[in-house]
mmCIF file of C-alpha atoms in Angstrom:
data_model
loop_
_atom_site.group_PDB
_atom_site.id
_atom_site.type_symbol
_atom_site.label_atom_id
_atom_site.label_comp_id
_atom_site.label_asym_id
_atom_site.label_seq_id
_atom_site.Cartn_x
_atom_site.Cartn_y
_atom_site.Cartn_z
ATOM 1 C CA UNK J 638 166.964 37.369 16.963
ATOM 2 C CA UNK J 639 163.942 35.149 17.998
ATOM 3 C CA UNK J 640 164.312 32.498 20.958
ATOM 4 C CA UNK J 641 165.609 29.905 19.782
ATOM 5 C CA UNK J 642 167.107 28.438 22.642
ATOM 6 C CA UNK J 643 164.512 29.108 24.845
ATOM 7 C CA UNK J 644 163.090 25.830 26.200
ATOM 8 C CA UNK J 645 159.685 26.381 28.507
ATOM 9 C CA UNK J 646 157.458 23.565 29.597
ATOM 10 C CA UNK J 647 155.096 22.094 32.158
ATOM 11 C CA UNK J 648 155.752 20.487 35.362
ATOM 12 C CA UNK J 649 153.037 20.045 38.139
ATOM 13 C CA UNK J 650 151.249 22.176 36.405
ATOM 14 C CA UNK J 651 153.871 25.202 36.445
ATOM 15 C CA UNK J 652 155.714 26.862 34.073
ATOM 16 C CA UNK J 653 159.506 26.666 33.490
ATOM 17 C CA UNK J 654 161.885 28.036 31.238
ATOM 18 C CA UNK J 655 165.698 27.658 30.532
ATOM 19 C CA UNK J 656 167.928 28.854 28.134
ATOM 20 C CA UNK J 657 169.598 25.926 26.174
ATOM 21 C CA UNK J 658 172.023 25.485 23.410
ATOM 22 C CA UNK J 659 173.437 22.421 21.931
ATOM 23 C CA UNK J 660 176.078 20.915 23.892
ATOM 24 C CA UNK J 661 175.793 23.096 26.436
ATOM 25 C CA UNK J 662 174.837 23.057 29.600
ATOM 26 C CA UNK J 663 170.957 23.918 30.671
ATOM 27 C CA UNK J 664 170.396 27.271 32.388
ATOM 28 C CA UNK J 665 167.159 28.384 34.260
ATOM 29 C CA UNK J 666 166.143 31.688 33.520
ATOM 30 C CA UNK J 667 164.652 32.479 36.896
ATOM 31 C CA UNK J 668 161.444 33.232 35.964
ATOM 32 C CA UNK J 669 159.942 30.054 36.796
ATOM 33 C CA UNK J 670 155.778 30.389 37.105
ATOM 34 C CA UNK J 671 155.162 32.616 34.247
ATOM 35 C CA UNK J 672 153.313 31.812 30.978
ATOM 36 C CA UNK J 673 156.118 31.988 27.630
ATOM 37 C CA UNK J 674 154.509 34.896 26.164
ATOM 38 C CA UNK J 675 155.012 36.893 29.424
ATOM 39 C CA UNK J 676 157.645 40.078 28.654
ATOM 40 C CA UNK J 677 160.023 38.968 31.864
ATOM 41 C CA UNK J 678 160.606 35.780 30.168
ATOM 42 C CA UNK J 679 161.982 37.245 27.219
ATOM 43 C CA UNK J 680 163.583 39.890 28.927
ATOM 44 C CA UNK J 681 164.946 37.347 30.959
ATOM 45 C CA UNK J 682 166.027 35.421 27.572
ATOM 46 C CA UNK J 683 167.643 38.089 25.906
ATOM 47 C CA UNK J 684 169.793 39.276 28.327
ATOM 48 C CA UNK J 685 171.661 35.867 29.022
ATOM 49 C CA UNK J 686 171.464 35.421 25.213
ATOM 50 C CA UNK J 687 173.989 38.575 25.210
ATOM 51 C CA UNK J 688 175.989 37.209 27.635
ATOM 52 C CA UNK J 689 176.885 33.926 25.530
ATOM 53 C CA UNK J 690 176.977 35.900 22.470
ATOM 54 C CA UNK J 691 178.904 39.317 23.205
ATOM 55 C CA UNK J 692 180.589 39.021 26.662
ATOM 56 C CA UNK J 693 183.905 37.305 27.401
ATOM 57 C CA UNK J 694 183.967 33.609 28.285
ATOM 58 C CA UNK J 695 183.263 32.641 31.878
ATOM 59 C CA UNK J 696 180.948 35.865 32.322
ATOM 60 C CA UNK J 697 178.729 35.449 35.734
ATOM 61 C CA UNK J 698 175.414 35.788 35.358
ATOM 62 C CA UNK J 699 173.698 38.421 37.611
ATOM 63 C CA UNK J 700 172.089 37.718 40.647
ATOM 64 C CA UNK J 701 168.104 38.157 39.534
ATOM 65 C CA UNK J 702 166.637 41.687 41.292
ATOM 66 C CA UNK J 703 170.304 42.597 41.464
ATOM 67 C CA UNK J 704 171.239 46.707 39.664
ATOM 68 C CA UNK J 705 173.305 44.443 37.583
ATOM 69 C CA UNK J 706 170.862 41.863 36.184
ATOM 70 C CA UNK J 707 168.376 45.211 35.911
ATOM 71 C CA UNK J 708 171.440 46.577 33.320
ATOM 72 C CA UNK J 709 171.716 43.145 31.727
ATOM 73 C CA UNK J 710 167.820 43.087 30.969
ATOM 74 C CA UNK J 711 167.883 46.749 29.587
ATOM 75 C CA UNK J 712 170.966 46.677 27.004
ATOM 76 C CA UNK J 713 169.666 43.351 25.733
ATOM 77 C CA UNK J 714 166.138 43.890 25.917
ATOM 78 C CA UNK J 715 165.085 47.725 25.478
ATOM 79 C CA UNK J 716 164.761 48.524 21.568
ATOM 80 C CA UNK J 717 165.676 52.170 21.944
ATOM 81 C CA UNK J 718 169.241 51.290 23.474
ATOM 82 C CA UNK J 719 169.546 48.509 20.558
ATOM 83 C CA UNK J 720 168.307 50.402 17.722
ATOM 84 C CA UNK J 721 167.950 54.502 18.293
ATOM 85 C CA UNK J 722 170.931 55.345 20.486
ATOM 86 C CA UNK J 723 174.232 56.356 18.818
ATOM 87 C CA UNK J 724 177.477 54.484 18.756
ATOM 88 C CA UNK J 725 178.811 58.067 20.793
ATOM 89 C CA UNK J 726 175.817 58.449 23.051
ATOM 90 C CA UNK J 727 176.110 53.986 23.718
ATOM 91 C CA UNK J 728 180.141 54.592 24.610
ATOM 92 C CA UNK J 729 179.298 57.386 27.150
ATOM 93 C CA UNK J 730 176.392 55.642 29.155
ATOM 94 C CA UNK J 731 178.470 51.805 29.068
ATOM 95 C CA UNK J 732 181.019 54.003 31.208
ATOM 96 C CA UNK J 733 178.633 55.284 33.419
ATOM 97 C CA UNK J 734 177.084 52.161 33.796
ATOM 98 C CA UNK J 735 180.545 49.956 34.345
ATOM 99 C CA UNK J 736 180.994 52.682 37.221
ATOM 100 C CA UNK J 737 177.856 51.822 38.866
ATOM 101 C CA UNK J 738 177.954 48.100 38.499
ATOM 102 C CA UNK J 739 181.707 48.371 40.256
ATOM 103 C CA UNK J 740 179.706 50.216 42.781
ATOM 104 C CA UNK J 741 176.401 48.999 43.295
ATOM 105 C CA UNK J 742 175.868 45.684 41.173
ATOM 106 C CA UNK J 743 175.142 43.561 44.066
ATOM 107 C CA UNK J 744 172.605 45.772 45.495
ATOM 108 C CA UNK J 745 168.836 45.080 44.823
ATOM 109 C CA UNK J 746 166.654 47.445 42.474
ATOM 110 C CA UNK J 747 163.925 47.153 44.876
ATOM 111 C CA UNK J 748 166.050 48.385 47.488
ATOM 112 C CA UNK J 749 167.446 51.806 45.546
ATOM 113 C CA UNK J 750 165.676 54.431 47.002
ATOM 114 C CA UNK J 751 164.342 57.891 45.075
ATOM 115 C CA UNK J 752 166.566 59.498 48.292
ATOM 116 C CA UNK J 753 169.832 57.735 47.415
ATOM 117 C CA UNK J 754 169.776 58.582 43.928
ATOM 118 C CA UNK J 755 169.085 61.935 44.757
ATOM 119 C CA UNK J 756 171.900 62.434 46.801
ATOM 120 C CA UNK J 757 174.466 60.619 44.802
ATOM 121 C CA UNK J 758 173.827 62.812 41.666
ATOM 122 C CA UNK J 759 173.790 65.928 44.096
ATOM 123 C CA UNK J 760 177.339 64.813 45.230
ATOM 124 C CA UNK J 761 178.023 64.491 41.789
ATOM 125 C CA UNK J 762 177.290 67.559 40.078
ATOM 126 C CA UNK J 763 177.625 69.810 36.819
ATOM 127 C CA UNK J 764 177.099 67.995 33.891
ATOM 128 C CA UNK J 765 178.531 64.950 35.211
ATOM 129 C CA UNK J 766 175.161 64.489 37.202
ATOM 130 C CA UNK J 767 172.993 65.252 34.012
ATOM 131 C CA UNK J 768 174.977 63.059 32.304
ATOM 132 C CA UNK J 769 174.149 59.936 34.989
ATOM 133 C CA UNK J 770 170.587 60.667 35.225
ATOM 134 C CA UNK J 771 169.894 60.393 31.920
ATOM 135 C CA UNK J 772 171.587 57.385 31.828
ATOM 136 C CA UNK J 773 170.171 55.434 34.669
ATOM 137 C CA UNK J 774 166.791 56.835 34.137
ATOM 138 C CA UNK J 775 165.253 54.729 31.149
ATOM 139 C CA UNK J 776 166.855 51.424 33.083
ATOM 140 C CA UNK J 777 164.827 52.005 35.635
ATOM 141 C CA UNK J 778 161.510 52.718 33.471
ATOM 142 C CA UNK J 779 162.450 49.774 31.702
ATOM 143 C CA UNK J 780 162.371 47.572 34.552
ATOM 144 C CA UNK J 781 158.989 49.277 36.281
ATOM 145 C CA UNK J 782 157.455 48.279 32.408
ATOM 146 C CA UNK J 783 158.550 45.087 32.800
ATOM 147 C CA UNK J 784 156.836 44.620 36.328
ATOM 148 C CA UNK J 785 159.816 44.125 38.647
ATOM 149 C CA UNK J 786 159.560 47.144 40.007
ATOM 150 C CA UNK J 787 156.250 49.368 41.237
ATOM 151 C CA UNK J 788 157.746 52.629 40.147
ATOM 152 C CA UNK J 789 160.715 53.992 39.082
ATOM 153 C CA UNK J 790 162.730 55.656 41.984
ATOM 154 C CA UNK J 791 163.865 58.437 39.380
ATOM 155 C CA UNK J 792 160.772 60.020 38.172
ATOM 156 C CA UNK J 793 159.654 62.405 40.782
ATOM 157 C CA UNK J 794 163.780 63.716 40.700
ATOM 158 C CA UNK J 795 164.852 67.082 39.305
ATOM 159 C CA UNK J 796 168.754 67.945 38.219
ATOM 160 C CA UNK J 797 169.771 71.047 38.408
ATOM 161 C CA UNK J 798 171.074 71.034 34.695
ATOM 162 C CA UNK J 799 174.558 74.107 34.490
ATOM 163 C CA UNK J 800 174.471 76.587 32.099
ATOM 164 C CA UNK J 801 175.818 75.308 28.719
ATOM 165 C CA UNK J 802 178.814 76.677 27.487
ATOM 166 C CA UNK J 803 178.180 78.814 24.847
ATOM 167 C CA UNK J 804 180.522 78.356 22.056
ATOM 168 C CA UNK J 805 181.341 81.637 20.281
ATOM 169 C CA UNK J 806 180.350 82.577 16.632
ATOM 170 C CA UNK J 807 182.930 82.950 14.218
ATOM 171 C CA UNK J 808 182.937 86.848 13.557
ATOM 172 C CA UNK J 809 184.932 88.200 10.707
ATOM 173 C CA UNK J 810 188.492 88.466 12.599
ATOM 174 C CA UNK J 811 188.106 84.392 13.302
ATOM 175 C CA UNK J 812 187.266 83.630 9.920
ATOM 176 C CA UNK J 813 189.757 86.281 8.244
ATOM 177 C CA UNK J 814 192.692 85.011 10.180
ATOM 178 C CA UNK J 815 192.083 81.480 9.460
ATOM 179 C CA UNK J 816 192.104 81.840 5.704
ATOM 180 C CA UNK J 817 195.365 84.042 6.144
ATOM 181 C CA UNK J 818 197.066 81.351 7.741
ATOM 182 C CA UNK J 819 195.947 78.312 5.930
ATOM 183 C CA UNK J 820 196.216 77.968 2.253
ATOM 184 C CA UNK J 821 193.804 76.172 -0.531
ATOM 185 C CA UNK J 822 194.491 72.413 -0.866
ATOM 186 C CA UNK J 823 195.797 72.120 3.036
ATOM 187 C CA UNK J 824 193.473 69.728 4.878
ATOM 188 C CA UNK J 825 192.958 72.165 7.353
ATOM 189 C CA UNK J 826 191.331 74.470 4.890
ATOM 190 C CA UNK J 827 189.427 71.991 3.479
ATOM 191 C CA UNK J 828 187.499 71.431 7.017
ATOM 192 C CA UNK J 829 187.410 74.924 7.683
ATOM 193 C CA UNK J 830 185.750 75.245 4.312
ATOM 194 C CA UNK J 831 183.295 72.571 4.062
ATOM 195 C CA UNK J 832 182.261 73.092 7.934
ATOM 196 C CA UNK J 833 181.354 76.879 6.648
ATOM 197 C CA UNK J 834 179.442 76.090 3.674
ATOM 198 C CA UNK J 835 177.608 73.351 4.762
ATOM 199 C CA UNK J 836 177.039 73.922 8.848
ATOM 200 C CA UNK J 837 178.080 70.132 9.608
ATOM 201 C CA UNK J 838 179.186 69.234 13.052
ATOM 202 C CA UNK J 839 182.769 67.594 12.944
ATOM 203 C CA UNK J 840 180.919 63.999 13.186
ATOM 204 C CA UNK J 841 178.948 65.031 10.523
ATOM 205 C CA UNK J 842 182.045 66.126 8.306
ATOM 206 C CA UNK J 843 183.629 62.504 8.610
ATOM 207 C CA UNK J 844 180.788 60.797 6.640
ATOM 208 C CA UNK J 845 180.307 63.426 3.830
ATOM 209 C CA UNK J 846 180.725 62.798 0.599
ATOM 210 C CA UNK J 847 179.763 63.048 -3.181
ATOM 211 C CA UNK J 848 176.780 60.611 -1.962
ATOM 212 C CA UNK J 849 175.337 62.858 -0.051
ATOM 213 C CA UNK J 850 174.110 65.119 -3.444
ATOM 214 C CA UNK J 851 170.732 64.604 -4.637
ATOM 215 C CA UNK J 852 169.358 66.869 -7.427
ATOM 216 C CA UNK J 853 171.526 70.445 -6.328
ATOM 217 C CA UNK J 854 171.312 70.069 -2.515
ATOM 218 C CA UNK J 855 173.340 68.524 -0.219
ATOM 219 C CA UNK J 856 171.291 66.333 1.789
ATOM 220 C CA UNK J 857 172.683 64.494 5.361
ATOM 221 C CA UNK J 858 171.051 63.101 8.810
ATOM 222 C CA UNK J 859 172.611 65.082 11.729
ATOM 223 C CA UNK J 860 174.390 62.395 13.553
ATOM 224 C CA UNK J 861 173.653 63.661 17.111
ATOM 225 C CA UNK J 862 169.992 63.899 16.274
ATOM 226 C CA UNK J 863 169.111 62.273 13.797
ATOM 227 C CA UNK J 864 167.366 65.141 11.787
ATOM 228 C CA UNK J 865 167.979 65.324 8.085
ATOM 229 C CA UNK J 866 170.073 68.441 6.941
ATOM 230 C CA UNK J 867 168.981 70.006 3.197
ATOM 231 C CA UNK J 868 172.003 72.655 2.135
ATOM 232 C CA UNK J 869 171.848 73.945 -0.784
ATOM 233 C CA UNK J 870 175.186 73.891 -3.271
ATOM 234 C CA UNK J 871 176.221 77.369 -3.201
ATOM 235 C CA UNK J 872 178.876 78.537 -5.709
ATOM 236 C CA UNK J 873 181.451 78.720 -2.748
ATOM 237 C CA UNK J 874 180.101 75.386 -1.768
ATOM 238 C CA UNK J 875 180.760 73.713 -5.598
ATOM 239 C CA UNK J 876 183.998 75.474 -5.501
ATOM 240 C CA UNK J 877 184.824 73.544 -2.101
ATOM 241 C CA UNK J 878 183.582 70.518 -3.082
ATOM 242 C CA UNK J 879 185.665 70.825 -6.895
ATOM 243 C CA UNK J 880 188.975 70.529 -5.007
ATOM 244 C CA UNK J 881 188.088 66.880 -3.536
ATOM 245 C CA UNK J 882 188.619 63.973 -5.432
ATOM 246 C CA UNK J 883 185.971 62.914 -7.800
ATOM 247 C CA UNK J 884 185.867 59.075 -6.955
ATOM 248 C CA UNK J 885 186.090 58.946 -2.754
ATOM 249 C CA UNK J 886 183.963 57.957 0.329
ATOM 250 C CA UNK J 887 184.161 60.972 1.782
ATOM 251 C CA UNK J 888 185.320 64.580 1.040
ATOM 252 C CA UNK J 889 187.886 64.968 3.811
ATOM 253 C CA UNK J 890 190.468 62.293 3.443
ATOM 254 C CA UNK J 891 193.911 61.278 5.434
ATOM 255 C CA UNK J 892 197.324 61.008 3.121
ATOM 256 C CA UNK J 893 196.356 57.335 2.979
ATOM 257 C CA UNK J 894 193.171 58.611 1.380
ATOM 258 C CA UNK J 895 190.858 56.875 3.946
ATOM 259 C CA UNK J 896 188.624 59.390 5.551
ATOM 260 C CA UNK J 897 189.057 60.696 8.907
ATOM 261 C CA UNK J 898 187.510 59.991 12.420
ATOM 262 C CA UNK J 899 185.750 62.531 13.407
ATOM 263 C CA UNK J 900 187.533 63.256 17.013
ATOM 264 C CA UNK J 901 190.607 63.218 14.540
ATOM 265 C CA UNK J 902 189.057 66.399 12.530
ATOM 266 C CA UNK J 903 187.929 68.174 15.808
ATOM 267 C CA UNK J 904 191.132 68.012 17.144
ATOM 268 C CA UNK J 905 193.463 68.708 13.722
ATOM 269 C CA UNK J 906 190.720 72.182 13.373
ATOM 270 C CA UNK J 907 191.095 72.758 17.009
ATOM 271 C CA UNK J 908 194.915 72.867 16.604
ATOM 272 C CA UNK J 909 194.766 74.873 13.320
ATOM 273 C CA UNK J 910 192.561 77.250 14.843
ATOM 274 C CA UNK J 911 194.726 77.803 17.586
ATOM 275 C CA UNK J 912 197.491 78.091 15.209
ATOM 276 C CA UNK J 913 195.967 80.843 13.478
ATOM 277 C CA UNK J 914 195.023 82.482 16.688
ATOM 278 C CA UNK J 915 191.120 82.011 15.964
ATOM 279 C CA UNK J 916 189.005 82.324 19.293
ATOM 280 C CA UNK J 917 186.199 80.324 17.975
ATOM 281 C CA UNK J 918 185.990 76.708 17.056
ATOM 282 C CA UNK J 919 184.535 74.228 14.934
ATOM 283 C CA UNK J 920 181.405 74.974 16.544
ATOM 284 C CA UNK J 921 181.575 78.564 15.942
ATOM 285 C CA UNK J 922 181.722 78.335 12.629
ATOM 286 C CA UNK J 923 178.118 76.026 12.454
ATOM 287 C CA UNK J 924 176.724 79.427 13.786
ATOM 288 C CA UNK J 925 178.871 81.747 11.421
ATOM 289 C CA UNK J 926 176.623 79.483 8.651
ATOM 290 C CA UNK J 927 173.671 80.136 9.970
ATOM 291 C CA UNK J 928 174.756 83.957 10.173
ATOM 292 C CA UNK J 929 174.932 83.664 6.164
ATOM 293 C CA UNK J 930 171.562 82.621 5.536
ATOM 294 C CA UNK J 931 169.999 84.826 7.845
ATOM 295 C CA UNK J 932 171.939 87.897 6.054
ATOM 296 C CA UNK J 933 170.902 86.442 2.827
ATOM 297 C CA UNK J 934 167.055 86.630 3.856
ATOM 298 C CA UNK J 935 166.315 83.396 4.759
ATOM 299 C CA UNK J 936 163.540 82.783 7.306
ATOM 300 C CA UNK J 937 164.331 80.815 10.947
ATOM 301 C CA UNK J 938 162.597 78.095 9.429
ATOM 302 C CA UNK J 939 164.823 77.856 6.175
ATOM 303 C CA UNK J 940 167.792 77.736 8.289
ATOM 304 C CA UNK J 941 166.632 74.986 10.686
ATOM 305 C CA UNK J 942 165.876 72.770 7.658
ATOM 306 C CA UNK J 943 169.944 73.722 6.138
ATOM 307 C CA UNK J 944 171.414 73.439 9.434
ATOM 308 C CA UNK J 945 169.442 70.363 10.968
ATOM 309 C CA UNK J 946 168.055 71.926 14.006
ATOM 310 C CA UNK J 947 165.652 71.162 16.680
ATOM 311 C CA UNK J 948 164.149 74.077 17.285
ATOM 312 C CA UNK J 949 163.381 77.611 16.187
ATOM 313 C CA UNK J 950 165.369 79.185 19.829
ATOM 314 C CA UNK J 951 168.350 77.441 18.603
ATOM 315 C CA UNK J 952 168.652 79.062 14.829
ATOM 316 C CA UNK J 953 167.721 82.249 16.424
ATOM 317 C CA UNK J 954 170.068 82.236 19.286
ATOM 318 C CA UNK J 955 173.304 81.260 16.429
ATOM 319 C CA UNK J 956 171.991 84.425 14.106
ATOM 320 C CA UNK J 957 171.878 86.815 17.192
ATOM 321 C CA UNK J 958 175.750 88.273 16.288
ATOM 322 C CA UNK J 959 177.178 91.252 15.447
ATOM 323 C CA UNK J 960 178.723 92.839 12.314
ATOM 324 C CA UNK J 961 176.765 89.829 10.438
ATOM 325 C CA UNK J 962 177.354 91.595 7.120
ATOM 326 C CA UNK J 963 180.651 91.948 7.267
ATOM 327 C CA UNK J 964 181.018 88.110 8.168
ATOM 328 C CA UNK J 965 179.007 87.397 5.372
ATOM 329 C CA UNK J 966 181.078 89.376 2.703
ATOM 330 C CA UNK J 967 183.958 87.948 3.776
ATOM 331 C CA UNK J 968 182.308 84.185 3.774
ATOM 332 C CA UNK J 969 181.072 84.852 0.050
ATOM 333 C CA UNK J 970 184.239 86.546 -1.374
ATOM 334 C CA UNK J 971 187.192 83.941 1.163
ATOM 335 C CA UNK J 972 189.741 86.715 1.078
#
């Protein structure tokens, strides 16, 4: 983006600097006395550059030292919110932060206190606390980088994270009464299919396509963490894919033959599922692929690099389920 409207210069021997754009009026950045090359200038830049670019006419700038004008510098200025977050993850912490700026714009960062934070996200709870902290968290580190603030008030807390919900593995009653109830060539099948063969999450199933084939495997970055996927193209996998159209963006495709979003395929499988009176869900049936490979010999390893994990815990803790052969059989054979 660069700075091109940033004007600095001399007076009385003094730095100042303003953001300017033709025929518009002057505005001082409030960071008066510092050199140009000084991070808090552009910082300071950047974020009311956003403002005139992306937020709605007449937008107030923050007062400086403000929680708000803190924000303002982070999602303008921090390169891991502007280039390594996802779209999903981005959504989730603007509505935490809206909440807070309703809240506690106005108040000062050097004012928030390790104590109140602390207590606020103990009020809060559950995953809705986890959810803040990790939020609020790298604003605050952002700003102690910067140098307007010493420390930063959330480092020395510790959340009391819940137990995650463990979603359960399709086992071979799941998987047998889904393929009862829902023929070849519905799209329900079709997800069901290609989320068993391949181990794709449902945001992952939106964006796959013939594209994502290179020499025999099927090859795709996890969207939720970025890791790259390698699944090989199993007969029952070629068979899925055979019964998409050849020329398409994607594999799973609408009536309109555009392709799907994906909270639009986790909530069509959810109610197919439900329909067919399978217990597990999309979810379950990630593990149920990992269950194949580790029937069919494949080390922990092997399966992290097909199914995009992590870590090693998580493979092992999806192939820890019982009558795996069975499942398997039934996976290879679909009847």
């Amino acid at each position: 983006m660069g700075e091109k409207y940033l004007r600095s210069r001399i007076r009385r021997g003094r730095w100042f600097h303003y953001y300017r754009r033709p025929k518009e009026k002057e505005k001082s950045l409030n960071v008066h006395g510092l050199l140009p090359s000084d991070p808090r200038v552009k910082a300071e830049y950047f974020a009311e550059h956003a403002r005139r670019e992306y937020s709605p006419p007449k937008t107030i700038t923050p007062h400086k030292g403000t929680f708000s004008w803190g924000l303002d510098l982070y999602t303008s200025g921090n390169w891991k919110w502007l280039n390594e977050y996802a779209e999903g993850t981005k959504k989730s912490r603007k509505a935490i932060f809206k909440r807070y700026v309703e809240a506690q714009g106005n108040r000062l960062v050097s004012q928030i206190s390790p104590r109140s934070i602390e207590t606020a996200l103990y009020a809060k709870g559950g995953h809705g606390a986890v959810n803040e902290y990790k939020a609020l968290k790298p604003v605050f580190e952002h700003l102690k980088r910067l140098g307007h603030i010493r420390s930063n008030p959330m480092s020395g807390i510790q959340i009391e994270k819940p137990k995650p919900k463990e979603f359960p593995t399709a086992d071979i009653d799941d998987v047998s009464a889904f393929i009862s109830y829902w023929e070849v060539g519905t799209v329900q099948r079709l997800i069901f299919d290609l989320a068993l063969y391949t181990g794709a999450a449902r945001v992952d199933l939106a964006h796959l396509g013939r594209h994502n084939i290179k020499d025999g495997v099927l090859v795709f970055d996890r969207k939720k963490t970025g890791v790259t996927s390698y699944v090989p193209l199993t007969e029952e996998l070629k068979s899925v894919i055979s019964r998409t159209p050849d020329i398409s963006p994607t594999f799973i495709l609408s009536k309109n033959g555009k392709p799907y979003k994906f909270e639009s395929i986790g909530n069509m499988f959810g109610e197919a599922a439900k329909a067919a009176g399978m217990k597990s869900r999309l979810h379950g049936l990630r593990k149920a692929f990992c269950v194949y490979w580790a029937e069919k010999g494949k080390t922990t390893h092997q399966i992290a690099a097909m199914a995009g994990h992590l870590t090693l815990k998580e493979v092992e803790r999806y192939t820890r389920a019982a009558d795996r052969e069975n499942i398997v059989r039934l996976i290879m054979t679909g009847s």
